Amino acid sequence: MKRAIVGVLIVVLALWLVGCQSVSEKIGEEIGEEIAGGVVGGDVEVDGDSVTVETDDGAVTVENGEAGELPDGFPDDFPIYDGATVDSASSIAADGDTTFYVNLVSKDAVADVYDWYKAEFGSSGWEIKSDVMMSGDGQDSAMLSVEKGSMTGTLSVVVGSGGTDIGIILVIEG
């Protein structure tokens, strides 16, 4: 009988400790939010992969996307290079505007990616505002600035360690 009671107590204690771990994590998160809020002079809220800072001047939300996925709200009409993979992605929302930061990786050459984007932007309603392609010593690089409606974007294409890096900064004005 004593063994059964001790066994039940061990199970209850284990469950209680597991519950305390999630409680302690939540307490740590709340303390971190309070400290950060004191530093920035506002309210800080951490929710999963996003952080929201609210001050008298407004609110800013920073959200890190999952590797391999575009951030929530990324516009469907911004071209994504065929066969490229999402290496990193995040977004920042403030004052009604949202800025997306996306890095894609492709095995294709910089010139091929650049040519594809020029053609794709031209055929999908994006206006190319500036266009630069540089070549030398096998280190090609390119940059395009584009606009469409309330969206402005900058695209950089450079040789990276894992292939060709395609950097996208896209601002949607609210």
mmCIF file of C-alpha atoms in Angstrom:
data_model
loop_
_atom_site.group_PDB
_atom_site.id
_atom_site.type_symbol
_atom_site.label_atom_id
_atom_site.label_comp_id
_atom_site.label_asym_id
_atom_site.label_seq_id
_atom_site.Cartn_x
_atom_site.Cartn_y
_atom_site.Cartn_z
ATOM 1 C CA MET A 1 0.000 0.000 0.000
ATOM 2 C CA LYS A 2 2.850 2.380 0.836
ATOM 3 C CA ARG A 3 4.376 1.736 -2.596
ATOM 4 C CA ALA A 4 1.113 2.713 -4.331
ATOM 5 C CA ILE A 5 0.843 5.937 -2.330
ATOM 6 C CA VAL A 6 4.493 6.811 -3.019
ATOM 7 C CA GLY A 7 3.951 6.066 -6.746
ATOM 8 C CA VAL A 8 0.890 8.319 -6.888
ATOM 9 C CA LEU A 9 2.778 11.078 -5.059
ATOM 10 C CA ILE A 10 5.687 10.806 -7.524
ATOM 11 C CA VAL A 11 3.303 11.092 -10.501
ATOM 12 C CA VAL A 12 1.502 14.074 -8.936
ATOM 13 C CA LEU A 13 4.852 15.735 -8.132
ATOM 14 C CA ALA A 14 6.105 15.159 -11.693
ATOM 15 C CA LEU A 15 2.929 16.660 -13.184
ATOM 16 C CA TRP A 16 3.162 19.599 -10.796
ATOM 17 C CA LEU A 17 6.802 20.218 -11.771
ATOM 18 C CA VAL A 18 5.928 20.124 -15.488
ATOM 19 C CA GLY A 19 3.149 22.631 -14.816
ATOM 20 C CA CYS A 20 5.548 24.819 -12.867
ATOM 21 C CA GLN A 21 8.007 24.813 -15.746
ATOM 22 C CA SER A 22 5.451 26.387 -18.071
ATOM 23 C CA VAL A 23 4.432 28.768 -15.294
ATOM 24 C CA SER A 24 8.061 29.712 -14.692
ATOM 25 C CA GLU A 25 8.558 30.297 -18.422
ATOM 26 C CA LYS A 26 5.495 32.564 -18.446
ATOM 27 C CA ILE A 27 6.774 34.443 -15.390
ATOM 28 C CA GLY A 28 10.165 34.875 -17.091
ATOM 29 C CA GLU A 29 8.432 36.181 -20.223
ATOM 30 C CA GLU A 30 6.360 38.645 -18.163
ATOM 31 C CA ILE A 31 9.464 39.890 -16.309
ATOM 32 C CA GLY A 32 11.306 40.296 -19.622
ATOM 33 C CA GLU A 33 8.376 42.262 -21.053
ATOM 34 C CA GLU A 34 8.339 44.557 -17.993
ATOM 35 C CA ILE A 35 12.088 45.202 -18.183
ATOM 36 C CA ALA A 36 11.974 45.869 -21.945
ATOM 37 C CA GLY A 37 8.915 48.090 -21.488
ATOM 38 C CA GLY A 38 10.777 50.138 -18.891
ATOM 39 C CA VAL A 39 13.735 50.569 -21.219
ATOM 40 C CA VAL A 40 11.657 51.721 -24.231
ATOM 41 C CA GLY A 41 9.111 53.644 -22.190
ATOM 42 C CA GLY A 42 6.084 51.651 -23.260
ATOM 43 C CA ASP A 43 4.300 48.329 -23.139
ATOM 44 C CA VAL A 44 6.067 45.279 -24.610
ATOM 45 C CA GLU A 45 4.127 42.141 -25.517
ATOM 46 C CA VAL A 46 5.833 38.932 -26.638
ATOM 47 C CA ASP A 47 3.615 36.449 -28.446
ATOM 48 C CA GLY A 48 5.387 33.493 -30.005
ATOM 49 C CA ASP A 49 7.621 34.846 -32.767
ATOM 50 C CA SER A 50 6.307 38.407 -32.583
ATOM 51 C CA VAL A 51 7.077 41.343 -30.317
ATOM 52 C CA THR A 52 4.824 44.398 -30.056
ATOM 53 C CA VAL A 53 6.019 47.636 -28.473
ATOM 54 C CA GLU A 54 3.364 50.261 -27.683
ATOM 55 C CA THR A 55 4.330 53.782 -26.659
ATOM 56 C CA ASP A 56 2.539 57.126 -26.667
ATOM 57 C CA ASP A 57 3.880 57.583 -30.214
ATOM 58 C CA GLY A 58 2.238 54.405 -31.539
ATOM 59 C CA ALA A 59 2.812 50.682 -31.805
ATOM 60 C CA VAL A 60 5.459 48.628 -33.597
ATOM 61 C CA THR A 61 5.185 44.879 -34.158
ATOM 62 C CA VAL A 62 8.156 42.791 -35.279
ATOM 63 C CA GLU A 63 7.428 39.260 -36.445
ATOM 64 C CA ASN A 64 9.943 36.619 -37.452
ATOM 65 C CA GLY A 65 8.661 34.170 -40.017
ATOM 66 C CA GLU A 66 9.320 30.481 -40.135
ATOM 67 C CA ALA A 67 12.299 29.374 -42.223
ATOM 68 C CA GLY A 68 11.007 28.328 -45.619
ATOM 69 C CA GLU A 69 7.894 30.531 -45.469
ATOM 70 C CA LEU A 70 7.043 34.061 -46.475
ATOM 71 C CA PRO A 71 5.799 36.239 -43.599
ATOM 72 C CA ASP A 72 2.067 36.548 -42.968
ATOM 73 C CA GLY A 73 0.558 39.260 -45.118
ATOM 74 C CA PHE A 74 3.285 39.213 -47.773
ATOM 75 C CA PRO A 75 1.519 40.299 -50.992
ATOM 76 C CA ASP A 76 0.704 37.596 -53.524
ATOM 77 C CA ASP A 77 1.486 39.883 -56.453
ATOM 78 C CA PHE A 78 5.160 40.387 -55.561
ATOM 79 C CA PRO A 79 7.088 37.937 -57.766
ATOM 80 C CA ILE A 80 9.057 35.179 -56.061
ATOM 81 C CA TYR A 81 11.824 33.640 -58.167
ATOM 82 C CA ASP A 82 11.019 30.152 -59.431
ATOM 83 C CA GLY A 83 12.909 27.487 -57.491
ATOM 84 C CA ALA A 84 14.217 29.885 -54.826
ATOM 85 C CA THR A 85 13.855 28.940 -51.175
ATOM 86 C CA VAL A 86 13.049 31.294 -48.317
ATOM 87 C CA ASP A 87 16.149 31.528 -46.125
ATOM 88 C CA SER A 88 14.784 34.105 -43.682
ATOM 89 C CA ALA A 89 11.784 36.380 -43.410
ATOM 90 C CA SER A 90 10.379 38.965 -41.037
ATOM 91 C CA SER A 91 8.031 41.913 -40.984
ATOM 92 C CA ILE A 92 7.645 45.134 -39.050
ATOM 93 C CA ALA A 93 4.305 46.919 -38.728
ATOM 94 C CA ALA A 94 4.209 50.524 -37.498
ATOM 95 C CA ASP A 95 1.907 53.488 -38.026
ATOM 96 C CA GLY A 96 -0.213 51.546 -40.507
ATOM 97 C CA ASP A 97 2.782 50.665 -42.715
ATOM 98 C CA THR A 98 4.256 47.177 -42.999
ATOM 99 C CA THR A 99 7.830 46.456 -44.046
ATOM 100 C CA PHE A 100 8.778 42.938 -45.127
ATOM 101 C CA TYR A 101 12.349 41.624 -45.140
ATOM 102 C CA VAL A 102 12.805 38.404 -47.110
ATOM 103 C CA ASN A 103 15.973 36.599 -48.154
ATOM 104 C CA LEU A 104 15.705 33.940 -50.852
ATOM 105 C CA VAL A 105 18.430 31.596 -52.074
ATOM 106 C CA SER A 106 18.726 30.207 -55.598
ATOM 107 C CA LYS A 107 21.268 28.006 -57.356
ATOM 108 C CA ASP A 108 20.908 30.103 -60.535
ATOM 109 C CA ALA A 109 23.389 32.784 -61.607
ATOM 110 C CA VAL A 110 22.902 36.413 -60.555
ATOM 111 C CA ALA A 111 22.369 37.487 -64.184
ATOM 112 C CA ASP A 112 19.630 34.863 -64.700
ATOM 113 C CA VAL A 113 17.776 35.938 -61.540
ATOM 114 C CA TYR A 114 18.143 39.611 -62.468
ATOM 115 C CA ASP A 115 16.839 39.043 -66.015
ATOM 116 C CA TRP A 116 13.859 37.040 -64.694
ATOM 117 C CA TYR A 117 12.907 39.784 -62.215
ATOM 118 C CA LYS A 118 13.203 42.537 -64.829
ATOM 119 C CA ALA A 119 10.859 40.650 -67.144
ATOM 120 C CA GLU A 120 8.482 39.627 -64.345
ATOM 121 C CA PHE A 121 8.212 43.130 -62.880
ATOM 122 C CA GLY A 122 7.612 44.564 -66.338
ATOM 123 C CA SER A 123 4.809 42.111 -67.130
ATOM 124 C CA SER A 124 3.032 42.167 -63.753
ATOM 125 C CA GLY A 125 2.335 45.874 -63.265
ATOM 126 C CA TRP A 126 5.406 46.839 -61.237
ATOM 127 C CA GLU A 127 7.162 50.017 -62.338
ATOM 128 C CA ILE A 128 10.955 49.738 -62.281
ATOM 129 C CA LYS A 129 12.273 52.979 -60.743
ATOM 130 C CA SER A 130 15.979 52.118 -60.795
ATOM 131 C CA ASP A 131 17.981 49.296 -62.265
ATOM 132 C CA VAL A 132 21.667 48.477 -61.693
ATOM 133 C CA MET A 133 23.657 45.418 -62.809
ATOM 134 C CA MET A 134 27.367 45.166 -62.032
ATOM 135 C CA SER A 135 29.789 42.485 -63.188
ATOM 136 C CA GLY A 136 33.415 41.916 -62.379
ATOM 137 C CA ASP A 137 35.760 39.192 -61.189
ATOM 138 C CA GLY A 138 32.898 36.663 -61.082
ATOM 139 C CA GLN A 139 31.106 38.691 -58.424
ATOM 140 C CA ASP A 140 27.985 39.845 -60.241
ATOM 141 C CA SER A 141 25.434 41.881 -58.328
ATOM 142 C CA ALA A 142 22.212 43.645 -59.218
ATOM 143 C CA MET A 143 19.652 45.941 -57.628
ATOM 144 C CA LEU A 144 16.146 46.914 -58.699
ATOM 145 C CA SER A 145 13.794 49.435 -57.097
ATOM 146 C CA VAL A 146 10.116 49.010 -57.936
ATOM 147 C CA GLU A 147 6.694 50.486 -57.190
ATOM 148 C CA LYS A 148 3.134 49.303 -57.544
ATOM 149 C CA GLY A 149 0.236 51.164 -55.954
ATOM 150 C CA SER A 150 1.015 51.681 -52.266
ATOM 151 C CA MET A 151 3.975 49.272 -52.400
ATOM 152 C CA THR A 152 7.641 50.128 -52.891
ATOM 153 C CA GLY A 153 10.352 47.531 -53.018
ATOM 154 C CA THR A 154 14.061 47.050 -53.319
ATOM 155 C CA LEU A 155 15.496 43.822 -54.661
ATOM 156 C CA SER A 156 19.184 42.957 -54.397
ATOM 157 C CA VAL A 157 20.753 39.948 -56.099
ATOM 158 C CA VAL A 158 24.277 38.950 -55.045
ATOM 159 C CA VAL A 159 26.534 35.928 -54.902
ATOM 160 C CA GLY A 160 26.192 34.335 -51.472
ATOM 161 C CA SER A 161 27.794 31.430 -49.660
ATOM 162 C CA GLY A 162 24.941 29.040 -50.543
ATOM 163 C CA GLY A 163 24.267 30.259 -54.087
ATOM 164 C CA THR A 164 22.622 33.468 -55.190
ATOM 165 C CA ASP A 165 21.050 35.572 -52.434
ATOM 166 C CA ILE A 166 17.909 37.500 -53.347
ATOM 167 C CA GLY A 167 17.159 40.187 -50.779
ATOM 168 C CA ILE A 168 13.728 41.778 -50.751
ATOM 169 C CA ILE A 169 12.670 44.831 -48.784
ATOM 170 C CA LEU A 170 9.026 45.634 -49.447
ATOM 171 C CA VAL A 171 7.104 48.483 -47.830
ATOM 172 C CA ILE A 172 3.325 48.654 -47.956
ATOM 173 C CA GLU A 173 1.987 52.035 -46.920
ATOM 174 C CA GLY A 174 -1.180 51.812 -44.873
#
